[in-house]
Amino acid sequence: MRLAFISDIHGNIHALTAVKRFLSENIVNQVIVVGDLVGYGASPGPVIDFVKREGWVVGLGSSDMRVAMDMGDRADRKGVADQVLNWTKKMLTPEQVDFLRRLPPGGRIMTPVGRVRFFHGSPHDPEQRLDLMAAERELESLAESLGSRVVVVGGTHVPFMRVIGETTFVDPGSVGLTLNHEPGADVVIVDCVGRKPKVSLHKVTYDFASSAFDVMAWNLPPVIADVIRTGRMG
């Protein structure tokens, strides 16, 4: 069994289209999106329609949750992300919002090497980021409670992998807004064969200039276009 994990698409349809081309050349049994279809990028509706059409497994991300559900007015949230999320709410159809609202907080897949668990933040809260650099004993305890050989989380926008005991922890990075100082779309492929899973991290090139142009054309914060072009914040 071969699985592809992607995360944090953030309304970037150009990056998502390139990922599909990449996966057509690197055949997998299933594609799992670890949340955040929307936010930051200029094409939230097309991204939602894309993943629905492909039939990919999708978990709820923090941006998805804030767009689809009434989280109340937070005085401490007036930054770039909130500007775009408010704009996103106006751009989506009721059907697209309903799709986000129905997303599960995560999921599990049984594979030949054992159980794989995925969620955007923590097992029960998409907004609570899981620290994969935490002390080994903390991650060992989490792995034991989840009963998983592979744990996949999102939210940092930086690809990362760490093996603790018999469990591999993975952050796929970001398709639409990577922050690992190299523009492109991040993809993780997990081969669930043999005695232990084999994880490979990939950077997929795409027309990030067009993505940045779309951001500017919709008068979204220019810093988003800069991040798309450079793969870094600031």
Short mmCIF file of C-alpha atoms in Angstrom, two decimals, residues 48-201:
data_model
loop_
_atom_site.label_atom_id
_atom_site.label_comp_id
_atom_site.label_asym_id
_atom_site.label_seq_id
_atom_site.Cartn_x
_atom_site.Cartn_y
_atom_site.Cartn_z
CA ILE A 48 -12.68 22.58 -2.69
CA ASP A 49 -14.28 21.51 -5.96
CA PHE A 50 -11.00 19.89 -7.04
CA VAL A 51 -10.61 17.63 -4.01
CA LYS A 52 -14.31 16.73 -4.10
CA ARG A 53 -14.02 15.73 -7.76
CA GLU A 54 -10.89 13.66 -7.10
CA GLY A 55 -12.54 11.85 -4.20
CA TRP A 56 -9.51 12.34 -1.95
CA VAL A 57 -9.77 11.75 1.79
CA VAL A 58 -9.84 15.13 3.57
CA GLY A 59 -9.54 16.08 7.23
CA LEU A 60 -10.60 19.35 8.82
CA GLY A 61 -7.97 22.05 9.15
CA SER A 62 -7.93 25.12 11.38
CA SER A 63 -8.57 27.53 8.49
CA ASP A 64 -11.35 25.30 7.17
CA MET A 65 -12.96 25.32 10.60
CA ARG A 66 -12.76 29.09 10.99
CA VAL A 67 -14.37 29.62 7.59
CA ALA A 68 -17.11 27.02 7.92
CA MET A 69 -18.09 27.46 11.57
CA ASP A 70 -19.04 30.49 13.65
CA MET A 71 -16.01 30.86 15.92
CA GLY A 72 -17.08 34.24 17.26
CA ASP A 73 -15.26 37.56 16.95
CA ARG A 74 -11.73 37.19 18.28
CA ALA A 75 -10.16 40.55 19.06
CA ASP A 76 -6.71 38.96 19.07
CA ARG A 77 -7.09 37.79 15.48
CA LYS A 78 -6.81 40.71 13.09
CA GLY A 79 -3.82 39.63 11.05
CA VAL A 80 -3.24 38.62 7.44
CA ALA A 81 -4.84 35.21 7.88
CA ASP A 82 -8.05 36.72 9.19
CA GLN A 83 -8.28 39.23 6.34
CA VAL A 84 -8.11 36.39 3.85
CA LEU A 85 -10.48 34.13 5.79
CA ASN A 86 -13.11 36.88 5.89
CA TRP A 87 -12.67 37.32 2.14
CA THR A 88 -12.87 33.54 1.66
CA LYS A 89 -16.23 33.37 3.42
CA LYS A 90 -17.64 35.76 0.84
CA MET A 91 -16.20 33.80 -2.08
CA LEU A 92 -17.54 30.33 -1.24
CA THR A 93 -20.93 28.94 -2.19
CA PRO A 94 -23.18 27.48 0.52
CA GLU A 95 -22.39 24.01 -0.86
CA GLN A 96 -18.65 24.60 -0.54
CA VAL A 97 -19.02 25.86 3.03
CA ASP A 98 -21.13 22.82 3.86
CA PHE A 99 -18.40 20.56 2.49
CA LEU A 100 -15.90 22.14 4.90
CA ARG A 101 -18.35 21.93 7.78
CA ARG A 102 -18.77 18.19 7.27
CA LEU A 103 -15.05 17.36 7.26
CA PRO A 104 -13.94 15.01 10.05
CA PRO A 105 -11.17 16.18 12.42
CA GLY A 106 -8.93 13.36 11.22
CA GLY A 107 -8.91 9.70 10.39
CA ARG A 108 -7.16 6.35 10.49
CA ILE A 109 -6.09 3.83 7.88
CA MET A 110 -5.06 0.23 8.43
CA THR A 111 -2.03 -0.75 6.36
CA PRO A 112 0.29 -3.78 6.11
CA VAL A 113 2.72 -2.07 8.54
CA GLY A 114 0.04 -1.07 11.05
CA ARG A 115 -2.32 1.79 11.76
CA VAL A 116 -1.82 5.24 10.26
CA ARG A 117 -3.45 8.21 12.02
CA PHE A 118 -3.78 11.71 10.58
CA PHE A 119 -5.12 15.02 11.84
CA HIS A 120 -4.29 18.66 11.23
CA GLY A 121 -3.32 19.83 14.70
CA SER A 122 -3.88 17.53 17.65
CA PRO A 123 -6.12 14.44 17.64
CA HIS A 124 -9.14 16.45 18.82
CA ASP A 125 -8.41 20.08 17.91
CA PRO A 126 -7.32 21.30 14.44
CA GLU A 127 -6.11 24.58 15.97
CA GLN A 128 -3.85 23.00 18.58
CA ARG A 129 -0.55 22.41 16.79
CA LEU A 130 1.33 19.23 17.68
CA ASP A 131 5.01 19.83 18.41
CA LEU A 132 6.99 17.15 16.62
CA MET A 133 10.16 18.51 18.26
CA ALA A 134 8.80 17.71 21.72
CA ALA A 135 10.65 15.43 24.12
CA GLU A 136 10.77 11.79 23.05
CA ARG A 137 8.79 10.63 26.07
CA GLU A 138 5.88 12.93 25.10
CA LEU A 139 5.73 11.59 21.55
CA GLU A 140 6.17 8.02 22.78
CA SER A 141 3.16 8.51 25.06
CA LEU A 142 1.12 9.96 22.19
CA ALA A 143 2.07 7.12 19.85
CA GLU A 144 1.06 4.59 22.49
CA SER A 145 -2.31 6.26 23.05
CA LEU A 146 -2.97 6.37 19.31
CA GLY A 147 -1.71 2.84 18.67
CA SER A 148 -0.15 3.97 15.39
CA ARG A 149 2.97 3.20 13.37
CA VAL A 150 2.62 6.46 11.43
CA VAL A 151 1.22 9.76 12.71
CA VAL A 152 0.70 12.55 10.16
CA VAL A 153 -0.05 16.14 11.19
CA GLY A 154 -0.06 19.51 9.44
CA GLY A 155 -0.01 23.18 10.24
CA THR A 156 3.67 24.14 10.29
CA HIS A 157 4.07 24.48 6.49
CA VAL A 158 7.51 22.88 6.82
CA PRO A 159 8.10 19.24 5.77
CA PHE A 160 9.40 17.16 8.65
CA MET A 161 9.88 13.53 9.67
CA ARG A 162 10.94 12.02 12.98
CA VAL A 163 11.11 8.41 14.12
CA ILE A 164 10.46 7.69 17.79
CA GLY A 165 10.67 4.03 18.70
CA GLU A 166 8.36 2.14 16.33
CA THR A 167 6.38 5.22 15.25
CA THR A 168 7.13 7.63 12.43
CA PHE A 169 5.85 11.18 12.85
CA VAL A 170 5.40 13.19 9.67
CA ASP A 171 4.40 16.74 8.74
CA PRO A 172 3.85 16.90 4.96
CA GLY A 173 4.58 20.64 4.84
CA SER A 174 2.36 22.77 2.63
CA VAL A 175 1.10 22.47 -0.92
CA GLY A 176 0.09 26.10 -1.26
CA LEU A 177 2.28 28.09 1.12
CA THR A 178 5.47 26.24 1.98
CA LEU A 179 7.84 27.83 4.51
CA ASN A 180 10.98 25.74 4.07
CA HIS A 181 12.78 28.45 2.07
CA GLU A 182 12.16 26.78 -1.29
CA PRO A 183 9.08 27.62 -3.40
CA GLY A 184 7.01 24.68 -4.58
CA ALA A 185 4.39 22.24 -3.33
CA ASP A 186 5.26 19.75 -0.61
CA VAL A 187 4.15 16.11 -0.90
CA VAL A 188 4.87 13.10 1.32
CA ILE A 189 4.63 9.52 0.07
CA VAL A 190 4.48 6.68 2.59
CA ASP A 191 5.19 3.16 1.36
CA CYS A 192 3.53 0.75 3.80
CA VAL A 193 5.48 -2.35 2.92
CA GLY A 194 7.96 -4.60 4.67
CA ARG A 195 8.62 -4.36 8.39
CA LYS A 196 8.38 -0.59 8.67
CA PRO A 197 6.99 2.31 6.62
CA LYS A 198 9.22 4.16 4.18
CA VAL A 199 8.65 7.91 4.02
CA SER A 200 9.83 10.17 1.20
CA LEU A 201 9.52 13.96 1.09
#
